[in-house]
Amino acid sequence: MLPKDKRLNLKREISRIKKFGRRIESPLFSLLILDSSENPTKIGTITSSKLGGAVERNKARRVLSNLVEKNYGQLPVGVKIVLIAKKMLLESNNEEINAQFNSVLSKIHRRY
């Protein structure tokens, strides 16, 4: 789990990122990114009820949290990121998830 100072947990912050941020799509998740003047990169996750019940949503949260924790050092500094899980995330293995995240990271590094 990321330290509290690196997590987005205020609804208004997440709403602002959803409204003004850039969206990068992947078959497994969507990533919204917004420039910020804050130094530590902050990250939040969204798991919709479209994913299924609480067990599926919590599993998706754990997968995304683990993914971010492993790759936090590769993220650009001074941005706010929201990851939105898609249903295919639950059906994928770790290699596919890591490959998709690395693909999205390369798109982020081209822009930031």
mmCIF file of N, CA and C in Angstrom:
data_model
loop_
_atom_site.group_PDB
_atom_site.id
_atom_site.type_symbol
_atom_site.label_atom_id
_atom_site.label_comp_id
_atom_site.label_asym_id
_atom_site.label_seq_id
_atom_site.Cartn_x
_atom_site.Cartn_y
_atom_site.Cartn_z
ATOM 1 N N MET A 1 0.835 -1.171 0.000
ATOM 2 C CA MET A 1 0.000 0.000 0.000
ATOM 3 C C MET A 1 0.887 1.245 0.000
ATOM 4 N N LEU A 2 0.497 2.203 -0.805
ATOM 5 C CA LEU A 2 1.246 3.458 -0.875
ATOM 6 C C LEU A 2 1.057 4.263 0.408
ATOM 7 N N PRO A 3 2.067 5.048 0.774
ATOM 8 C CA PRO A 3 1.896 5.932 1.929
ATOM 9 C C PRO A 3 0.757 6.926 1.681
ATOM 10 N N LYS A 4 0.165 7.399 2.741
ATOM 11 C CA LYS A 4 -1.012 8.257 2.646
ATOM 12 C C LYS A 4 -0.751 9.534 1.843
ATOM 13 N N ASP A 5 0.460 10.086 1.933
ATOM 14 C CA ASP A 5 0.756 11.327 1.212
ATOM 15 C C ASP A 5 0.863 11.123 -0.294
ATOM 16 N N LYS A 6 0.885 9.883 -0.753
ATOM 17 C CA LYS A 6 0.972 9.593 -2.187
ATOM 18 C C LYS A 6 -0.348 9.060 -2.752
ATOM 19 N N ARG A 7 -1.401 9.082 -1.938
ATOM 20 C CA ARG A 7 -2.704 8.584 -2.374
ATOM 21 C C ARG A 7 -3.685 9.729 -2.576
ATOM 22 N N LEU A 8 -4.540 9.578 -3.570
ATOM 23 C CA LEU A 8 -5.654 10.499 -3.779
ATOM 24 C C LEU A 8 -6.869 9.883 -3.105
ATOM 25 N N ASN A 9 -7.478 10.601 -2.187
ATOM 26 C CA ASN A 9 -8.659 10.035 -1.575
ATOM 27 C C ASN A 9 -9.776 11.048 -1.374
ATOM 28 N N LEU A 10 -9.610 12.250 -1.833
ATOM 29 C CA LEU A 10 -10.689 13.222 -1.764
ATOM 30 C C LEU A 10 -11.494 13.175 -3.052
ATOM 31 N N LYS A 11 -12.789 13.105 -2.907
ATOM 32 C CA LYS A 11 -13.663 12.992 -4.067
ATOM 33 C C LYS A 11 -13.509 14.196 -5.004
ATOM 34 N N ARG A 12 -13.315 15.383 -4.432
ATOM 35 C CA ARG A 12 -13.199 16.573 -5.285
ATOM 36 C C ARG A 12 -11.916 16.545 -6.117
ATOM 37 N N GLU A 13 -10.827 15.985 -5.573
ATOM 38 C CA GLU A 13 -9.586 15.862 -6.348
ATOM 39 C C GLU A 13 -9.787 14.899 -7.516
ATOM 40 N N ILE A 14 -10.422 13.774 -7.237
ATOM 41 C CA ILE A 14 -10.658 12.778 -8.282
ATOM 42 C C ILE A 14 -11.601 13.338 -9.338
ATOM 43 N N SER A 15 -12.638 14.074 -8.929
ATOM 44 C CA SER A 15 -13.565 14.691 -9.883
ATOM 45 C C SER A 15 -12.843 15.695 -10.774
ATOM 46 N N ARG A 16 -11.924 16.456 -10.197
ATOM 47 C CA ARG A 16 -11.157 17.440 -10.973
ATOM 48 C C ARG A 16 -10.283 16.746 -12.021
ATOM 49 N N ILE A 17 -9.673 15.640 -11.637
ATOM 50 C CA ILE A 17 -8.832 14.896 -12.576
ATOM 51 C C ILE A 17 -9.690 14.291 -13.679
ATOM 52 N N LYS A 18 -10.868 13.785 -13.318
ATOM 53 C CA LYS A 18 -11.768 13.219 -14.325
ATOM 54 C C LYS A 18 -12.225 14.290 -15.313
ATOM 55 N N LYS A 19 -12.395 15.521 -14.828
ATOM 56 C CA LYS A 19 -12.891 16.599 -15.679
ATOM 57 C C LYS A 19 -11.800 17.199 -16.565
ATOM 58 N N PHE A 20 -10.611 17.424 -16.004
ATOM 59 C CA PHE A 20 -9.565 18.148 -16.725
ATOM 60 C C PHE A 20 -8.380 17.289 -17.167
ATOM 61 N N GLY A 21 -8.297 16.067 -16.703
ATOM 62 C CA GLY A 21 -7.132 15.242 -16.995
ATOM 63 C C GLY A 21 -7.155 14.619 -18.381
ATOM 64 N N ARG A 22 -5.992 14.169 -18.808
ATOM 65 C CA ARG A 22 -5.870 13.437 -20.073
ATOM 66 C C ARG A 22 -6.138 11.972 -19.820
ATOM 67 N N ARG A 23 -6.840 11.326 -20.745
ATOM 68 C CA ARG A 23 -7.207 9.918 -20.606
ATOM 69 C C ARG A 23 -6.342 9.075 -21.529
ATOM 70 N N ILE A 24 -5.797 8.015 -20.967
ATOM 71 C CA ILE A 24 -5.052 7.030 -21.747
ATOM 72 C C ILE A 24 -5.761 5.698 -21.544
ATOM 73 N N GLU A 25 -6.227 5.116 -22.637
ATOM 74 C CA GLU A 25 -7.021 3.888 -22.572
ATOM 75 C C GLU A 25 -6.153 2.653 -22.745
ATOM 76 N N SER A 26 -6.558 1.606 -22.090
ATOM 77 C CA SER A 26 -5.955 0.287 -22.187
ATOM 78 C C SER A 26 -7.116 -0.699 -22.125
ATOM 79 N N PRO A 27 -6.965 -1.900 -22.661
ATOM 80 C CA PRO A 27 -8.060 -2.873 -22.548
ATOM 81 C C PRO A 27 -8.372 -3.254 -21.096
ATOM 82 N N LEU A 28 -7.416 -3.087 -20.188
ATOM 83 C CA LEU A 28 -7.595 -3.527 -18.805
ATOM 84 C C LEU A 28 -7.969 -2.401 -17.846
ATOM 85 N N PHE A 29 -7.584 -1.173 -18.171
ATOM 86 C CA PHE A 29 -7.877 -0.037 -17.296
ATOM 87 C C PHE A 29 -7.744 1.255 -18.082
ATOM 88 N N SER A 30 -8.325 2.307 -17.545
ATOM 89 C CA SER A 30 -8.140 3.657 -18.074
ATOM 90 C C SER A 30 -7.275 4.415 -17.086
ATOM 91 N N LEU A 31 -6.443 5.288 -17.597
ATOM 92 C CA LEU A 31 -5.585 6.097 -16.747
ATOM 93 C C LEU A 31 -5.866 7.556 -17.054
ATOM 94 N N LEU A 32 -6.161 8.326 -16.031
ATOM 95 C CA LEU A 32 -6.352 9.763 -16.162
ATOM 96 C C LEU A 32 -5.176 10.441 -15.483
ATOM 97 N N ILE A 33 -4.601 11.428 -16.152
ATOM 98 C CA ILE A 33 -3.415 12.086 -15.605
ATOM 99 C C ILE A 33 -3.577 13.595 -15.736
ATOM 100 N N LEU A 34 -3.160 14.304 -14.698
ATOM 101 C CA LEU A 34 -3.273 15.754 -14.657
ATOM 102 C C LEU A 34 -2.009 16.324 -14.028
ATOM 103 N N ASP A 35 -1.439 17.362 -14.670
ATOM 104 C CA ASP A 35 -0.277 18.046 -14.090
ATOM 105 C C ASP A 35 -0.660 18.682 -12.767
ATOM 106 N N SER A 36 0.288 18.695 -11.859
ATOM 107 C CA SER A 36 0.045 19.262 -10.534
ATOM 108 C C SER A 36 1.321 19.931 -10.054
ATOM 109 N N SER A 37 1.163 20.916 -9.212
ATOM 110 C CA SER A 37 2.349 21.581 -8.668
ATOM 111 C C SER A 37 2.879 20.854 -7.435
ATOM 112 N N GLU A 38 2.136 19.854 -6.957
ATOM 113 C CA GLU A 38 2.576 19.102 -5.784
ATOM 114 C C GLU A 38 3.723 18.185 -6.170
ATOM 115 N N ASN A 39 4.709 18.073 -5.296
ATOM 116 C CA ASN A 39 5.891 17.286 -5.609
ATOM 117 C C ASN A 39 5.641 15.789 -5.664
ATOM 118 N N PRO A 40 5.098 15.156 -4.626
ATOM 119 C CA PRO A 40 4.926 13.709 -4.786
ATOM 120 C C PRO A 40 3.776 13.420 -5.737
ATOM 121 N N THR A 41 3.999 12.473 -6.609
ATOM 122 C CA THR A 41 2.942 12.021 -7.498
ATOM 123 C C THR A 41 1.873 11.349 -6.652
ATOM 124 N N LYS A 42 0.619 11.719 -6.892
ATOM 125 C CA LYS A 42 -0.488 11.143 -6.131
ATOM 126 C C LYS A 42 -1.324 10.262 -7.046
ATOM 127 N N ILE A 43 -1.782 9.141 -6.487
ATOM 128 C CA ILE A 43 -2.499 8.156 -7.286
ATOM 129 C C ILE A 43 -3.754 7.705 -6.554
ATOM 130 N N GLY A 44 -4.836 7.539 -7.322
ATOM 131 C CA GLY A 44 -6.085 6.998 -6.790
ATOM 132 C C GLY A 44 -6.624 5.946 -7.737
ATOM 133 N N THR A 45 -7.489 5.099 -7.228
ATOM 134 C CA THR A 45 -8.105 4.062 -8.054
ATOM 135 C C THR A 45 -9.616 4.156 -7.946
ATOM 136 N N ILE A 46 -10.282 3.781 -9.036
ATOM 137 C CA ILE A 46 -11.735 3.723 -9.070
ATOM 138 C C ILE A 46 -12.130 2.339 -9.551
ATOM 139 N N THR A 47 -13.019 1.711 -8.807
ATOM 140 C CA THR A 47 -13.574 0.427 -9.222
ATOM 141 C C THR A 47 -15.088 0.559 -9.194
ATOM 142 N N SER A 48 -15.677 0.520 -10.353
ATOM 143 C CA SER A 48 -17.110 0.717 -10.503
ATOM 144 C C SER A 48 -17.887 -0.544 -10.143
ATOM 145 N N SER A 49 -19.152 -0.375 -9.861
ATOM 146 C CA SER A 49 -20.010 -1.537 -9.592
ATOM 147 C C SER A 49 -20.236 -2.360 -10.855
ATOM 148 N N LYS A 50 -19.840 -1.839 -12.011
ATOM 149 C CA LYS A 50 -19.911 -2.607 -13.261
ATOM 150 C C LYS A 50 -18.981 -3.817 -13.226
ATOM 151 N N LEU A 51 -17.965 -3.763 -12.380
ATOM 152 C CA LEU A 51 -17.018 -4.881 -12.268
ATOM 153 C C LEU A 51 -17.651 -6.100 -11.623
ATOM 154 N N GLY A 52 -18.624 -5.880 -10.784
ATOM 155 C CA GLY A 52 -19.255 -6.985 -10.070
ATOM 156 C C GLY A 52 -19.448 -6.626 -8.613
ATOM 157 N N GLY A 53 -19.516 -7.643 -7.796
ATOM 158 C CA GLY A 53 -19.742 -7.448 -6.369
ATOM 159 C C GLY A 53 -18.506 -6.938 -5.652
ATOM 160 N N ALA A 54 -18.615 -6.856 -4.349
ATOM 161 C CA ALA A 54 -17.535 -6.308 -3.529
ATOM 162 C C ALA A 54 -16.249 -7.113 -3.657
ATOM 163 N N VAL A 55 -16.373 -8.424 -3.785
ATOM 164 C CA VAL A 55 -15.177 -9.271 -3.887
ATOM 165 C C VAL A 55 -14.391 -8.927 -5.147
ATOM 166 N N GLU A 56 -15.089 -8.785 -6.278
ATOM 167 C CA GLU A 56 -14.421 -8.453 -7.541
ATOM 168 C C GLU A 56 -13.822 -7.053 -7.496
ATOM 169 N N ARG A 57 -14.572 -6.103 -6.947
ATOM 170 C CA ARG A 57 -14.056 -4.728 -6.867
ATOM 171 C C ARG A 57 -12.821 -4.655 -5.974
ATOM 172 N N ASN A 58 -12.845 -5.340 -4.850
ATOM 173 C CA ASN A 58 -11.685 -5.333 -3.957
ATOM 174 C C ASN A 58 -10.483 -6.019 -4.591
ATOM 175 N N LYS A 59 -10.726 -7.086 -5.347
ATOM 176 C CA LYS A 59 -9.627 -7.762 -6.046
ATOM 177 C C LYS A 59 -9.000 -6.808 -7.065
ATOM 178 N N ALA A 60 -9.843 -6.090 -7.811
ATOM 179 C CA ALA A 60 -9.337 -5.129 -8.795
ATOM 180 C C ALA A 60 -8.527 -4.032 -8.105
ATOM 181 N N ARG A 61 -8.999 -3.553 -6.960
ATOM 182 C CA ARG A 61 -8.256 -2.536 -6.204
ATOM 183 C C ARG A 61 -6.893 -3.055 -5.769
ATOM 184 N N ARG A 62 -6.865 -4.290 -5.299
ATOM 185 C CA ARG A 62 -5.584 -4.873 -4.862
ATOM 186 C C ARG A 62 -4.623 -5.021 -6.033
ATOM 187 N N VAL A 63 -5.140 -5.459 -7.189
ATOM 188 C CA VAL A 63 -4.294 -5.623 -8.377
ATOM 189 C C VAL A 63 -3.708 -4.270 -8.788
ATOM 190 N N LEU A 64 -4.555 -3.245 -8.872
ATOM 191 C CA LEU A 64 -4.077 -1.918 -9.272
ATOM 192 C C LEU A 64 -3.114 -1.337 -8.234
ATOM 193 N N SER A 65 -3.421 -1.524 -6.976
ATOM 194 C CA SER A 65 -2.552 -1.014 -5.914
ATOM 195 C C SER A 65 -1.176 -1.666 -5.971
ATOM 196 N N ASN A 66 -1.151 -2.965 -6.168
ATOM 197 C CA ASN A 66 0.106 -3.700 -6.273
ATOM 198 C C ASN A 66 0.902 -3.231 -7.490
ATOM 199 N N LEU A 67 0.215 -3.013 -8.594
ATOM 200 C CA LEU A 67 0.848 -2.557 -9.827
ATOM 201 C C LEU A 67 1.497 -1.184 -9.629
ATOM 202 N N VAL A 68 0.778 -0.288 -9.005
ATOM 203 C CA VAL A 68 1.289 1.064 -8.769
ATOM 204 C C VAL A 68 2.461 1.030 -7.795
ATOM 205 N N GLU A 69 2.340 0.220 -6.766
ATOM 206 C CA GLU A 69 3.409 0.129 -5.769
ATOM 207 C C GLU A 69 4.721 -0.337 -6.399
ATOM 208 N N LYS A 70 4.633 -1.318 -7.295
ATOM 209 C CA LYS A 70 5.835 -1.844 -7.957
ATOM 210 C C LYS A 70 6.461 -0.826 -8.898
ATOM 211 N N ASN A 71 5.626 -0.028 -9.559
ATOM 212 C CA ASN A 71 6.102 0.858 -10.618
ATOM 213 C C ASN A 71 6.084 2.335 -10.244
ATOM 214 N N TYR A 72 5.933 2.659 -8.979
ATOM 215 C CA TYR A 72 5.808 4.059 -8.567
ATOM 216 C C TYR A 72 7.026 4.890 -8.982
ATOM 217 N N GLY A 73 8.196 4.341 -8.899
ATOM 218 C CA GLY A 73 9.413 5.068 -9.242
ATOM 219 C C GLY A 73 9.514 5.446 -10.711
ATOM 220 N N GLN A 74 8.774 4.764 -11.575
ATOM 221 C CA GLN A 74 8.814 5.048 -13.010
ATOM 222 C C GLN A 74 7.828 6.136 -13.423
ATOM 223 N N LEU A 75 6.939 6.530 -12.518
ATOM 224 C CA LEU A 75 5.932 7.535 -12.847
ATOM 225 C C LEU A 75 6.551 8.928 -12.834
ATOM 226 N N PRO A 76 6.047 9.836 -13.686
ATOM 227 C CA PRO A 76 6.569 11.202 -13.674
ATOM 228 C C PRO A 76 6.266 11.892 -12.344
ATOM 229 N N VAL A 77 7.119 12.835 -11.980
ATOM 230 C CA VAL A 77 6.968 13.557 -10.713
ATOM 231 C C VAL A 77 6.026 14.737 -10.921
ATOM 232 N N GLY A 78 5.195 15.003 -9.925
ATOM 233 C CA GLY A 78 4.338 16.182 -9.959
ATOM 234 C C GLY A 78 3.075 16.019 -10.776
ATOM 235 N N VAL A 79 2.520 14.834 -10.808
ATOM 236 C CA VAL A 79 1.252 14.612 -11.501
ATOM 237 C C VAL A 79 0.283 13.905 -10.557
ATOM 238 N N LYS A 80 -0.988 13.995 -10.907
ATOM 239 C CA LYS A 80 -2.019 13.245 -10.195
ATOM 240 C C LYS A 80 -2.595 12.241 -11.183
ATOM 241 N N ILE A 81 -2.738 11.002 -10.735
ATOM 242 C CA ILE A 81 -3.167 9.914 -11.611
ATOM 243 C C ILE A 81 -4.348 9.196 -10.982
ATOM 244 N N VAL A 82 -5.336 8.870 -11.819
ATOM 245 C CA VAL A 82 -6.456 8.034 -11.394
ATOM 246 C C VAL A 82 -6.509 6.835 -12.331
ATOM 247 N N LEU A 83 -6.528 5.644 -11.751
ATOM 248 C CA LEU A 83 -6.667 4.404 -12.512
ATOM 249 C C LEU A 83 -8.093 3.899 -12.356
ATOM 250 N N ILE A 84 -8.753 3.610 -13.483
ATOM 251 C CA ILE A 84 -10.120 3.101 -13.471
ATOM 252 C C ILE A 84 -10.093 1.682 -14.013
ATOM 253 N N ALA A 85 -10.468 0.729 -13.181
ATOM 254 C CA ALA A 85 -10.425 -0.684 -13.557
ATOM 255 C C ALA A 85 -11.533 -1.015 -14.553
ATOM 256 N N LYS A 86 -11.211 -1.916 -15.482
ATOM 257 C CA LYS A 86 -12.197 -2.458 -16.414
ATOM 258 C C LYS A 86 -12.387 -3.941 -16.118
ATOM 259 N N LYS A 87 -13.462 -4.498 -16.609
ATOM 260 C CA LYS A 87 -13.818 -5.881 -16.300
ATOM 261 C C LYS A 87 -12.740 -6.878 -16.735
ATOM 262 N N MET A 88 -12.071 -6.606 -17.848
ATOM 263 C CA MET A 88 -11.031 -7.521 -18.339
ATOM 264 C C MET A 88 -9.842 -7.631 -17.388
ATOM 265 N N LEU A 89 -9.672 -6.657 -16.511
ATOM 266 C CA LEU A 89 -8.575 -6.698 -15.539
ATOM 267 C C LEU A 89 -8.671 -7.944 -14.666
ATOM 268 N N LEU A 90 -9.883 -8.306 -14.299
ATOM 269 C CA LEU A 90 -10.090 -9.462 -13.423
ATOM 270 C C LEU A 90 -9.816 -10.782 -14.134
ATOM 271 N N GLU A 91 -9.884 -10.772 -15.462
ATOM 272 C CA GLU A 91 -9.688 -11.996 -16.241
ATOM 273 C C GLU A 91 -8.257 -12.147 -16.737
ATOM 274 N N SER A 92 -7.399 -11.191 -16.443
ATOM 275 C CA SER A 92 -6.031 -11.188 -16.966
ATOM 276 C C SER A 92 -5.046 -11.698 -15.929
ATOM 277 N N ASN A 93 -3.916 -12.208 -16.451
ATOM 278 C CA ASN A 93 -2.853 -12.644 -15.537
ATOM 279 C C ASN A 93 -1.860 -11.493 -15.322
ATOM 280 N N ASN A 94 -0.938 -11.683 -14.410
ATOM 281 C CA ASN A 94 0.006 -10.618 -14.043
ATOM 282 C C ASN A 94 0.874 -10.158 -15.205
ATOM 283 N N GLU A 95 1.271 -11.078 -16.081
ATOM 284 C CA GLU A 95 2.125 -10.695 -17.211
ATOM 285 C C GLU A 95 1.395 -9.750 -18.154
ATOM 286 N N GLU A 96 0.122 -10.053 -18.443
ATOM 287 C CA GLU A 96 -0.661 -9.178 -19.319
ATOM 288 C C GLU A 96 -0.861 -7.806 -18.679
ATOM 289 N N ILE A 97 -1.149 -7.808 -17.394
ATOM 290 C CA ILE A 97 -1.377 -6.548 -16.681
ATOM 291 C C ILE A 97 -0.107 -5.697 -16.683
ATOM 292 N N ASN A 98 1.037 -6.311 -16.391
ATOM 293 C CA ASN A 98 2.309 -5.575 -16.405
ATOM 294 C C ASN A 98 2.635 -5.053 -17.792
ATOM 295 N N ALA A 99 2.370 -5.854 -18.832
ATOM 296 C CA ALA A 99 2.635 -5.417 -20.206
ATOM 297 C C ALA A 99 1.776 -4.207 -20.563
ATOM 298 N N GLN A 100 0.499 -4.241 -20.196
ATOM 299 C CA GLN A 100 -0.388 -3.114 -20.483
ATOM 300 C C GLN A 100 0.050 -1.859 -19.715
ATOM 301 N N PHE A 101 0.444 -2.035 -18.463
ATOM 302 C CA PHE A 101 0.875 -0.886 -17.665
ATOM 303 C C PHE A 101 2.154 -0.284 -18.239
ATOM 304 N N ASN A 102 3.082 -1.126 -18.673
ATOM 305 C CA ASN A 102 4.311 -0.618 -19.291
ATOM 306 C C ASN A 102 4.012 0.123 -20.581
ATOM 307 N N SER A 103 3.033 -0.355 -21.345
ATOM 308 C CA SER A 103 2.619 0.324 -22.565
ATOM 309 C C SER A 103 2.058 1.712 -22.241
ATOM 310 N N VAL A 104 1.230 1.785 -21.228
ATOM 311 C CA VAL A 104 0.662 3.066 -20.812
ATOM 312 C C VAL A 104 1.760 3.984 -20.272
ATOM 313 N N LEU A 105 2.713 3.426 -19.529
ATOM 314 C CA LEU A 105 3.835 4.228 -19.016
ATOM 315 C C LEU A 105 4.634 4.860 -20.151
ATOM 316 N N SER A 106 4.853 4.101 -21.224
ATOM 317 C CA SER A 106 5.604 4.659 -22.351
ATOM 318 C C SER A 106 4.838 5.817 -22.988
ATOM 319 N N LYS A 107 3.508 5.728 -23.047
ATOM 320 C CA LYS A 107 2.701 6.835 -23.575
ATOM 321 C C LYS A 107 2.790 8.052 -22.655
ATOM 322 N N ILE A 108 2.795 7.802 -21.354
ATOM 323 C CA ILE A 108 2.903 8.904 -20.391
ATOM 324 C C ILE A 108 4.246 9.612 -20.544
ATOM 325 N N HIS A 109 5.324 8.844 -20.687
ATOM 326 C CA HIS A 109 6.661 9.446 -20.773
ATOM 327 C C HIS A 109 6.849 10.233 -22.062
ATOM 328 N N ARG A 110 6.092 9.902 -23.106
ATOM 329 C CA ARG A 110 6.166 10.698 -24.333
ATOM 330 C C ARG A 110 5.538 12.070 -24.132
ATOM 331 N N ARG A 111 4.539 12.159 -23.249
ATOM 332 C CA ARG A 111 3.814 13.416 -23.043
ATOM 333 C C ARG A 111 4.356 14.232 -21.880
ATOM 334 N N TYR A 112 4.963 13.578 -20.882
ATOM 335 C CA TYR A 112 5.386 14.283 -19.661
ATOM 336 C C TYR A 112 6.861 14.123 -19.426
#
